Tab-separated table of C-alpha atoms in Angstrom:
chain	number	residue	atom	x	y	z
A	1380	UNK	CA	0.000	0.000	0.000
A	1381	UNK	CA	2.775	2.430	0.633
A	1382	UNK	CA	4.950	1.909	-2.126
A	1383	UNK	CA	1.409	2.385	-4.404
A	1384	UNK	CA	0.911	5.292	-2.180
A	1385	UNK	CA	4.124	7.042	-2.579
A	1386	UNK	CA	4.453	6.303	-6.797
A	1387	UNK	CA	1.101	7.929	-7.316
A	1388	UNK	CA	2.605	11.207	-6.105
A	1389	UNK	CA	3.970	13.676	-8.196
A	1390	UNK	CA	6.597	15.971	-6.709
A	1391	UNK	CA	6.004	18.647	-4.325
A	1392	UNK	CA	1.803	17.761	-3.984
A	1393	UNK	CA	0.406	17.895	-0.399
A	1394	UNK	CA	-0.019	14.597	0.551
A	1395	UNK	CA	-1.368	14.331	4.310
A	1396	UNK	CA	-2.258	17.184	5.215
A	1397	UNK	CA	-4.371	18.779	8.583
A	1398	UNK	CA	-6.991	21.653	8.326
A	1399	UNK	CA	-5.816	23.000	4.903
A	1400	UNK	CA	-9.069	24.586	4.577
A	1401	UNK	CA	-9.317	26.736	7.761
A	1402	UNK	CA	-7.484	29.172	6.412
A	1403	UNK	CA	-9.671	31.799	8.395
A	1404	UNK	CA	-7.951	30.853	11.660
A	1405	UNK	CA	-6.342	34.010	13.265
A	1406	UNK	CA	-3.884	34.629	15.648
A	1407	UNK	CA	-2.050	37.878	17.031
A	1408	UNK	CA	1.278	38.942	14.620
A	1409	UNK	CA	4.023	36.632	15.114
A	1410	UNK	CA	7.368	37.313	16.886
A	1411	UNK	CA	9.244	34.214	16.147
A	1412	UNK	CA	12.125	32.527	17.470
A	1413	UNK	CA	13.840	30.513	14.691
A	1414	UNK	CA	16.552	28.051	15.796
A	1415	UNK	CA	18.351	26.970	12.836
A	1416	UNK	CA	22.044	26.153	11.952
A	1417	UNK	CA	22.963	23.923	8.803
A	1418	UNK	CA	22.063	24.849	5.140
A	1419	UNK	CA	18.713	23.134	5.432
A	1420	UNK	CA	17.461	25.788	8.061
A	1421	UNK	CA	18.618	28.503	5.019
A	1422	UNK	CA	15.713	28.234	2.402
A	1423	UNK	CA	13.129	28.296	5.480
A	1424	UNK	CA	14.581	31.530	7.240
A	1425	UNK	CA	14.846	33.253	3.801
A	1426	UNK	CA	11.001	32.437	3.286
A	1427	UNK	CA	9.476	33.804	6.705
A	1428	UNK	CA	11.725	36.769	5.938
A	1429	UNK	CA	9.905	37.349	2.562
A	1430	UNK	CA	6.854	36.761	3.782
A	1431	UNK	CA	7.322	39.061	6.684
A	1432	UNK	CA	8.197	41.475	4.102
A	1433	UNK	CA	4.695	40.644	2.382
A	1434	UNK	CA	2.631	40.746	5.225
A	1435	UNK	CA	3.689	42.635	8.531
A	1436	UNK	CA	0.514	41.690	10.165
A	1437	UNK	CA	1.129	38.487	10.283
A	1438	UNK	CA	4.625	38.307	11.269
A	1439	UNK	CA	5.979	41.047	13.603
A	1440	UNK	CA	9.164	39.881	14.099
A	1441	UNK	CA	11.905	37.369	13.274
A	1442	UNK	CA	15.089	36.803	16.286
A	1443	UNK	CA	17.068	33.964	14.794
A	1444	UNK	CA	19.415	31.660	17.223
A	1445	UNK	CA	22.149	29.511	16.161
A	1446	UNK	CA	25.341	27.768	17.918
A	1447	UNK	CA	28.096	29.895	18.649
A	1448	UNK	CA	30.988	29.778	15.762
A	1449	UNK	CA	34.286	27.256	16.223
A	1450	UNK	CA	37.838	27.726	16.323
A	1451	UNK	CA	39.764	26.228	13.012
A	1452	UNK	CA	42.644	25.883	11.262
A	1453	UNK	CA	45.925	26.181	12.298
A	1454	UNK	CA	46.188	27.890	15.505
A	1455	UNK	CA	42.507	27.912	15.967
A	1456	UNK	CA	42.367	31.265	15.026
A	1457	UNK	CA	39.793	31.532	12.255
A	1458	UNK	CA	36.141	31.118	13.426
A	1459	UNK	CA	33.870	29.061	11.418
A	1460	UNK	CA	30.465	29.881	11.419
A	1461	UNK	CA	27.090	28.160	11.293
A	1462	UNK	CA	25.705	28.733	7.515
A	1463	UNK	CA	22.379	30.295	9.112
A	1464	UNK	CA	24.868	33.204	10.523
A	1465	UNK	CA	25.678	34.555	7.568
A	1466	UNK	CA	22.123	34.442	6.152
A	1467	UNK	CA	20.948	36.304	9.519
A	1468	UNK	CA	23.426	38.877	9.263
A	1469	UNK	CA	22.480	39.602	5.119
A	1470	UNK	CA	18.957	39.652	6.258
A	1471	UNK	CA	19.596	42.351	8.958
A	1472	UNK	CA	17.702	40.319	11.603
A	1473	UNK	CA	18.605	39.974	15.312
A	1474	UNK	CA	21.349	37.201	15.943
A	1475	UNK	CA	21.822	35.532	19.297
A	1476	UNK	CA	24.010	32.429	20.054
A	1477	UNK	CA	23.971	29.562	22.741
A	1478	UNK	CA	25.166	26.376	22.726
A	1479	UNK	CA	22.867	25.442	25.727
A	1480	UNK	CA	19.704	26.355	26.725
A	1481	UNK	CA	20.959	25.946	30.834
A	1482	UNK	CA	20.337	30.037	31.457
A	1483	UNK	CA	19.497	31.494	28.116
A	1484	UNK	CA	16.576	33.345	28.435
A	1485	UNK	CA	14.694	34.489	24.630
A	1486	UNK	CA	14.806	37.904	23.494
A	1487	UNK	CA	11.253	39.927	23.592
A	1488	UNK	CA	10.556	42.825	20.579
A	1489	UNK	CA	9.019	46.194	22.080
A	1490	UNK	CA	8.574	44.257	25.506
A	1491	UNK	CA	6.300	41.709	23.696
A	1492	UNK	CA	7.807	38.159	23.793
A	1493	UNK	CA	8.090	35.446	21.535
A	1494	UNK	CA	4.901	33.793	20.611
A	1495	UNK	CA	6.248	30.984	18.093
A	1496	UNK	CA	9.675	29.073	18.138
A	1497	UNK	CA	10.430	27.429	14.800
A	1498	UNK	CA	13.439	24.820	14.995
A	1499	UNK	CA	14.685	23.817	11.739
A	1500	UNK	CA	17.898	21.863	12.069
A	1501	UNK	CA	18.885	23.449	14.939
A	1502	UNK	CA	20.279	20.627	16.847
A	1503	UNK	CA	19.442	21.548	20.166
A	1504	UNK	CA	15.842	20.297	22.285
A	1505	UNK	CA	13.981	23.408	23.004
A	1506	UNK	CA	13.061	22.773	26.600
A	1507	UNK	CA	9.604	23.313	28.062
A	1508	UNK	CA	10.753	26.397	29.836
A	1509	UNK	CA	10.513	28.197	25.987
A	1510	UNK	CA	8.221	26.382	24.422
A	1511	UNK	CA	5.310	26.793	27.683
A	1512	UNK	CA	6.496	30.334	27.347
A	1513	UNK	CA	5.621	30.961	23.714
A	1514	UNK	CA	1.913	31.288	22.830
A	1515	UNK	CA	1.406	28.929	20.088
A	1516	UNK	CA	4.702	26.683	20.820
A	1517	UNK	CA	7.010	25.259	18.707
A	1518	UNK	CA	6.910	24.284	14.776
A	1519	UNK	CA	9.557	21.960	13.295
A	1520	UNK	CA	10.561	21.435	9.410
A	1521	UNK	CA	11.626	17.739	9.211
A	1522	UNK	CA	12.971	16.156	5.919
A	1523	UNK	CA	11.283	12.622	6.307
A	1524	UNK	CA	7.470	11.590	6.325
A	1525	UNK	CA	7.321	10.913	10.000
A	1526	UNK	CA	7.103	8.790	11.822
A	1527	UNK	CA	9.762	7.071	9.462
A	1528	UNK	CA	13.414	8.301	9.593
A	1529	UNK	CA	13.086	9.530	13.197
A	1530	UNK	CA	16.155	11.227	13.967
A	1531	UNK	CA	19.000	13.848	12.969
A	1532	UNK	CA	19.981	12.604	9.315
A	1533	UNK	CA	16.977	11.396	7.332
A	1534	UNK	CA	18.447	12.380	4.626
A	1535	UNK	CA	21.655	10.497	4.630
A	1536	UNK	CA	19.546	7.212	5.879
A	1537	UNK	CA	17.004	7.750	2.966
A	1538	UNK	CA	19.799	7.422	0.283
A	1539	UNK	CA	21.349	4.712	2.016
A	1540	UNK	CA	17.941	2.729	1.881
A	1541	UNK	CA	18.120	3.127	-1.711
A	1542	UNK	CA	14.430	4.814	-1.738
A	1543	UNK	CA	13.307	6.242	-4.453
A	1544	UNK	CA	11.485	9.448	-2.890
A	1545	UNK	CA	11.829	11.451	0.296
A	1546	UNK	CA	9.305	13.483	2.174
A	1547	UNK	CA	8.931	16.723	4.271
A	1548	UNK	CA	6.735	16.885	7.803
A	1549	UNK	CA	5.938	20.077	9.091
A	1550	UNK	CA	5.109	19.019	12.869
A	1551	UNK	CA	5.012	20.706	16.396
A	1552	UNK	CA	8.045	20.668	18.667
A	1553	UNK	CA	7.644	18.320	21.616
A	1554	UNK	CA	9.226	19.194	24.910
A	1555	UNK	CA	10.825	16.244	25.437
A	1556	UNK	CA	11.727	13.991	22.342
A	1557	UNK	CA	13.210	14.857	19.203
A	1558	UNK	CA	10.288	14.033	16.093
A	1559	UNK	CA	7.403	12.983	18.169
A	1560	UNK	CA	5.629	16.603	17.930
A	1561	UNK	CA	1.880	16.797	16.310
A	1562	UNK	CA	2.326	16.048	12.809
A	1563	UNK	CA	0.125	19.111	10.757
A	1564	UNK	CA	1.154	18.498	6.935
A	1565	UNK	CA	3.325	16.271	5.021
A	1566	UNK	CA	4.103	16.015	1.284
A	1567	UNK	CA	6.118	13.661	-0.932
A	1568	UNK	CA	8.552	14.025	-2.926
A	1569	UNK	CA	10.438	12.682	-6.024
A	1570	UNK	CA	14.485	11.689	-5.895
A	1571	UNK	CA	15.549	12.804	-9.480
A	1572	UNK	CA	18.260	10.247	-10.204
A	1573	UNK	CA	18.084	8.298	-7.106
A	1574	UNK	CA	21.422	6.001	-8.012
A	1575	UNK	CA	24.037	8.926	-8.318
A	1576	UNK	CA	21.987	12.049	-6.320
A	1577	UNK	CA	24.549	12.987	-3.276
A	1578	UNK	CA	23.385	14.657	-0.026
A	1579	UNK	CA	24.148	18.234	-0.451
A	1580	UNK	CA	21.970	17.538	-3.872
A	1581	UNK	CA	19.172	15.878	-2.025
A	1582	UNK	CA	19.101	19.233	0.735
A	1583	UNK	CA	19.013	21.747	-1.802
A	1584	UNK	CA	15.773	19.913	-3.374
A	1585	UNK	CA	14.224	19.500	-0.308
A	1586	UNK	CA	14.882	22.384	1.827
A	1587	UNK	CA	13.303	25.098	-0.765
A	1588	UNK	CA	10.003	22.594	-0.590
A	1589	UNK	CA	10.516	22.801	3.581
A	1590	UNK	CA	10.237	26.337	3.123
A	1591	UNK	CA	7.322	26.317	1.026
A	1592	UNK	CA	5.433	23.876	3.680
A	1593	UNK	CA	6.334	26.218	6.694
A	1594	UNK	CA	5.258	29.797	4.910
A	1595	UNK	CA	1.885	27.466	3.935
A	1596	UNK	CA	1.627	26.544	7.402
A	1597	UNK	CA	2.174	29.966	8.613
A	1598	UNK	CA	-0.513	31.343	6.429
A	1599	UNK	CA	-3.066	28.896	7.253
A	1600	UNK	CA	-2.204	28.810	11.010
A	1601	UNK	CA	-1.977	25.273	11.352
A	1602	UNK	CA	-0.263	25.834	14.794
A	1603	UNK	CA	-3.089	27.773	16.394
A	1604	UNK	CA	-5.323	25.466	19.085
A	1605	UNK	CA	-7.141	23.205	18.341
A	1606	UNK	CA	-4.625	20.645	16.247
A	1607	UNK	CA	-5.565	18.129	14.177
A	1608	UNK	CA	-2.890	15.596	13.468
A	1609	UNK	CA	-2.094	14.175	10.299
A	1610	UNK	CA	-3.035	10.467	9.976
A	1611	UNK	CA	-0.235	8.633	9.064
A	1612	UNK	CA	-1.838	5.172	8.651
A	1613	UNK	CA	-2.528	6.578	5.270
A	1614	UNK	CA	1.060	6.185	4.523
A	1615	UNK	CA	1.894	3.546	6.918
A	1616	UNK	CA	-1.034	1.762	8.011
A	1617	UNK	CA	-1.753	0.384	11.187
A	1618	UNK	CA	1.802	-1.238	12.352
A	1619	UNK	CA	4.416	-0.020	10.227
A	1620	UNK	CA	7.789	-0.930	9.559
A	1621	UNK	CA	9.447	2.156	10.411
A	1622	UNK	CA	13.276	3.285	10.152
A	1623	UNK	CA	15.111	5.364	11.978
A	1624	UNK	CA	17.616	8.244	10.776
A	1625	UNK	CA	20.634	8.084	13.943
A	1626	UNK	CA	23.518	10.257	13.505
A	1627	UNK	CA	26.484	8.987	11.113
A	1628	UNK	CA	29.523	7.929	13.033
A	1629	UNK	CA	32.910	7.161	12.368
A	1630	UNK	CA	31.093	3.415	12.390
A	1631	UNK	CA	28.974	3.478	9.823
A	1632	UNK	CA	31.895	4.132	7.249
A	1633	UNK	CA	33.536	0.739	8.521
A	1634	UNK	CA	32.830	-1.472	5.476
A	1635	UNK	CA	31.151	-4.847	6.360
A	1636	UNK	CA	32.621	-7.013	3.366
A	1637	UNK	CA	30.760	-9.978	4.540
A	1638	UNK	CA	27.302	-8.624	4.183
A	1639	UNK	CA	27.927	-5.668	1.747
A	1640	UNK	CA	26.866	-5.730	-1.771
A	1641	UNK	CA	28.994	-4.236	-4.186
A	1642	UNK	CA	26.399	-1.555	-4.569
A	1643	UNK	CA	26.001	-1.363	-0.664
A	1644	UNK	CA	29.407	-0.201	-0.697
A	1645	UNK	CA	29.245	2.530	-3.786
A	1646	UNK	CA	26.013	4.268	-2.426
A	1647	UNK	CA	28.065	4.331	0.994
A	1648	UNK	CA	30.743	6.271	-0.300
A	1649	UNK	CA	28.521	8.592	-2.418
A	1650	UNK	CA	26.424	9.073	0.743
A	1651	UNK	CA	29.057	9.424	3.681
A	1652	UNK	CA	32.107	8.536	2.150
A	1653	UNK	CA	35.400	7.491	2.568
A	1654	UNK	CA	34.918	4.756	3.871
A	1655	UNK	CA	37.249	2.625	5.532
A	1656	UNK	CA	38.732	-0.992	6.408
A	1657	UNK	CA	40.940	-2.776	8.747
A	1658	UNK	CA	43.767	-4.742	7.363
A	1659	UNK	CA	46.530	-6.866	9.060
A	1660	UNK	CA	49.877	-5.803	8.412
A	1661	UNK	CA	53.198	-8.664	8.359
A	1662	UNK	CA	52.622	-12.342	8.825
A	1663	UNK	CA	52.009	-13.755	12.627
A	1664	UNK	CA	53.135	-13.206	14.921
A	1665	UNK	CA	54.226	-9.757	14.349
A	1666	UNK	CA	50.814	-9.028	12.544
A	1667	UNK	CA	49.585	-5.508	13.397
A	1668	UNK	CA	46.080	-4.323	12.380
A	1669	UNK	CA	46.224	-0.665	10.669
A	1670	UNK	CA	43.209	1.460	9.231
A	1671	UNK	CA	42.960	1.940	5.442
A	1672	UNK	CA	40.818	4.883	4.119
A	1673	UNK	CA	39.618	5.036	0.535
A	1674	UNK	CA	39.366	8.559	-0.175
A	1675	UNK	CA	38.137	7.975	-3.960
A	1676	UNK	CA	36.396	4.952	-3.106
A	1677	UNK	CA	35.552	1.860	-5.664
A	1678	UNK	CA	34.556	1.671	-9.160
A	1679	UNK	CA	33.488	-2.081	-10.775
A	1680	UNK	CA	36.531	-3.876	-12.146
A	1681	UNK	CA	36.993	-4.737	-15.845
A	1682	UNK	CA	35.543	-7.821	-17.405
A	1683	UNK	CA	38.408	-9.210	-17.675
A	1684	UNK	CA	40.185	-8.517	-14.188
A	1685	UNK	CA	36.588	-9.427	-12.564
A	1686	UNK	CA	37.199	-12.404	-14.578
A	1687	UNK	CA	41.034	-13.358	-13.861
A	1688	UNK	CA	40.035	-13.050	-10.077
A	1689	UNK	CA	36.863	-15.206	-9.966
A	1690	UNK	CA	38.870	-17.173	-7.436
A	1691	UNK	CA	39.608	-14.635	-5.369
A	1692	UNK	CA	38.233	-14.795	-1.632
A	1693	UNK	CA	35.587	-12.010	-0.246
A	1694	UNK	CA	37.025	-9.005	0.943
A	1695	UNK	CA	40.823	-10.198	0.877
A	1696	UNK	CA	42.706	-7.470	-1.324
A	1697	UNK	CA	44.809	-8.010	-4.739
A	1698	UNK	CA	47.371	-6.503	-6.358
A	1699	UNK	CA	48.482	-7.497	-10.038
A	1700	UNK	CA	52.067	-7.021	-11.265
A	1701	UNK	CA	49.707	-6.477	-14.663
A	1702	UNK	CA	48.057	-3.469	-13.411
A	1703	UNK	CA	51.364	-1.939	-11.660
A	1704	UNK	CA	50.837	1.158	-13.705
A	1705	UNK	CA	48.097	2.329	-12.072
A	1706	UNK	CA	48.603	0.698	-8.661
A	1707	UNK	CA	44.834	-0.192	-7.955
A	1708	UNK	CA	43.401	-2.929	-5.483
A	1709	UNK	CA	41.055	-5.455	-5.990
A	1710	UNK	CA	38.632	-6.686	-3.689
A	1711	UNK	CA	35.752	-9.299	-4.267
A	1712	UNK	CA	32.550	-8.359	-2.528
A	1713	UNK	CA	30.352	-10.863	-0.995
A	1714	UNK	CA	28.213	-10.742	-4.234
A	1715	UNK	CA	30.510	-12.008	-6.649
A	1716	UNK	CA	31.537	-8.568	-8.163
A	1717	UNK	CA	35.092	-7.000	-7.681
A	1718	UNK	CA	35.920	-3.282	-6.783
A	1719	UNK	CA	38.569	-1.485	-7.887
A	1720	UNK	CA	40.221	0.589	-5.626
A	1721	UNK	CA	42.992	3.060	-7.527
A	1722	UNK	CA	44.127	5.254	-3.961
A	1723	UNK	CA	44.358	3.995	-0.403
A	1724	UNK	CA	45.749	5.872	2.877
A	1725	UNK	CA	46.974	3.788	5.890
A	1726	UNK	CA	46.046	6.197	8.793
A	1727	UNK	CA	48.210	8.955	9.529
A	1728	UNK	CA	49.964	8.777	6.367
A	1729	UNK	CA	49.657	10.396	2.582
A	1730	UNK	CA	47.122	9.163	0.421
A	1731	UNK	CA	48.839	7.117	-2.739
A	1732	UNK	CA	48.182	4.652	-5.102
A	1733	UNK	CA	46.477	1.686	-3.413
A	1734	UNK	CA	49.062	-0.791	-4.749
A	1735	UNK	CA	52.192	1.247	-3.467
A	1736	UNK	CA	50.311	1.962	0.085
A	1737	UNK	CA	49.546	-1.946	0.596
A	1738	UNK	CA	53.578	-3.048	-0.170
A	1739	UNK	CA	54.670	-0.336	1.719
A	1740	UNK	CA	53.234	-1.233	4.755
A	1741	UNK	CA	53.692	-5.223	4.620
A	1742	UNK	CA	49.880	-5.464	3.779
A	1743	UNK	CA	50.504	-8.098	0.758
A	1744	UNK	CA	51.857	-11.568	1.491
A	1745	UNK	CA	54.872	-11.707	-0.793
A	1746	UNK	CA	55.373	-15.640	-0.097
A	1747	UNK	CA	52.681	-17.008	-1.691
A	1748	UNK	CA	51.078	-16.523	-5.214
A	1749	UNK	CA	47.413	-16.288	-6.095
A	1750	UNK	CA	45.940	-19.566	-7.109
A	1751	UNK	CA	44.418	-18.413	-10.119
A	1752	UNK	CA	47.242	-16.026	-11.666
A	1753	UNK	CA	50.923	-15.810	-10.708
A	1754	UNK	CA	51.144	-12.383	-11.392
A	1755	UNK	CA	48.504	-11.528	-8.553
A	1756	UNK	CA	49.743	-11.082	-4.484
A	1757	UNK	CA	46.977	-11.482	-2.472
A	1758	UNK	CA	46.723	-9.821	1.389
A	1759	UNK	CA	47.619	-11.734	4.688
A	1760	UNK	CA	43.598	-11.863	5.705
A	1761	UNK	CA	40.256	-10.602	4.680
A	1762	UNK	CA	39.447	-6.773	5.381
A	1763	UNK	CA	37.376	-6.200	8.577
């Protein structure tokens, strides 16, 4: 039922939407807090600031807050700011910065405080101290059709699924849980080349849409007592299988050659690439275990290397005195098909062919010749 659902779509249309039609709801002129921080939160700030500009009556104010700037670079004397800084600062609207909410009290405008609090990936919980304190609470943009991809990077964890379409929730802010707010519209929407679109691709489709959903919202004041959720069992039904979007760790980019398609691991790296692998380095029983990083990551192998290393076992590396000129790697993935690796970097070191980094540090067993083809030197053990 959902993946009927979701194909009879097209891109951008409302799809589950609450109380479109009372647009006659009023509520006093809004002087909003909006919490934002990464280039998602961009396209939705720009919008309420247009359509401030529009229509003063509706929205008095705008006081954006973001996470204070880091330290970089040698030294740590350049900061590096938050992209929703800048975009505060061209706009001319009020900027404060906290990386806590423990004391921070919000700004008011003319002695009038903040009615609203709009969190688009902000990061942070707004605590019930602000929300209570704002009139008509909190509003969140969320990339995802919630209740599926809960969490801080649905958009990384709907590539990785390999799904064909994403989906934008505009939803209330809970006081206590990340993505469990009221859910007040949703809409679907179409992943234009869904084998080869990247992340920063995927947010600059969806965050202009986010912004569209959030002035819409505004204008029909979806947020103003009483809600009516969204039923989701119109996407879902009545016990779905949902998935959940954690944040990508140093973990995820560990390659599992065991259980990893070859196309497993190319979406990987497109998505949150380089990945990585452990390899043992020298024969027992002075075998160490180093990190390799693939900074370019893997293309498929030729038909006729795939072919010459039929033989080979999954995940244990290859190097061919027949391919020296290029010093690339090959590696058999548990699906039969074999990756070609042409850089490699041992951590801590430069990043070089993958050949020359896997002789250089003992990686390749020198002793003993590849069953198949003489001219191949296979590694001490499978990749882990």
């Amino acid at each position: 039922m959902r993946h009927l659902f979701q194909t009879q779509i097209k891109i951008g249309r409302p799809l589950n939407t609450a109380n479109r039609y009372l647009s006659t709801r009023t509520a006093d002129p809004l002087r909003i807090l909006f919490c934002g921080s990464e280039e998602f939160s961009v396209a939705s700030l720009e919008a309420l600031h247009q359509e401030q500009l529009k229509d003063k009556e509706s929205i008095a104010s705008i006081d954006v807050l973001c996470k204070p700037g880091k330290y970089v670079g040698r030294g740590l004397k350049k900061v590096r700011e938050v992209p929703i800084a800048a975009v505060t600062k061209k706009l001319s609207l009020p900027l404060h910065h906290a990386d806590t909410f423990r004391g921070w009290h919000p700004p008011t405008n003319q002695g009038e405080p903040i009615n609203l609090v709009i969190a688009v990936s902000f990061g942070l919980l707004v605590p019930p101290r602000i929300l209570g304190a704002a009139k008509f609470g909190g509003l969140n943009v969320h990339p995802s059709l919630l209740p599926d991809f809960r969490g801080p990077a649905p958009l990384h964890h709907t590539l990785l699924s390999g799904s064909t379409s994403a989906g934008i929730t505009i939803q209330t802010l809970h006081p206590e849980r990340f993505d469990h707010g009221t859910i007040l519209s949703q809409t679907s929407v179409e992943i234009p080349k869904p084998k080869s679109i990247t992340v920063p691709e995927l947010t600059n489709l969806m965050a202009p849409r986010g912004a569209e959903m959030l002035v819409q919202c505004i204008r029909d004041r979806l947020f103003v007592p009483p809600l009516q959720e969204c039923d989701t069992r119109l996407l879902y039904g009545e016990n779905p299988a949902l998935r959940s979007a954690p944040k990508i760790t140093p973990r995820d980019r560990q390659i599992l050659w065991d259980t990893w398609t070859a196309d497993d691991i190319l979406r990987r790296h497109r998505v949150i690439g380089p990945l990585w692998s452990l390899a043992t380095s020298s024969r027992p029983p002075d075998a160490q275990t180093k990190r390799i990083i693939w900074p370019s990551g893997f293309h498929l192998a030729s038909e006729s290397m795939s072919i010459s290393l039929t033989s080979s076992s999954v995940g244990v590396p290859v190097i061919t005195s027949a391919d020296g000129v290029d010093g690339a790697i090959y590696i058999k993935t548990c699906d039969g098909q074999i990756l070609k690796a042409d850089q490699a970097k041992a951590e801590g070191a430069e990043t070089t062919a993958a050949s020359h980094m896997a002789v250089r540090n003992n990686m390749v067993n020198i002793y003993e010749e590849h069953q198949a083809d003489h001219s191949h030197k296979a590694f001490w053990s499978p990749l882990s």
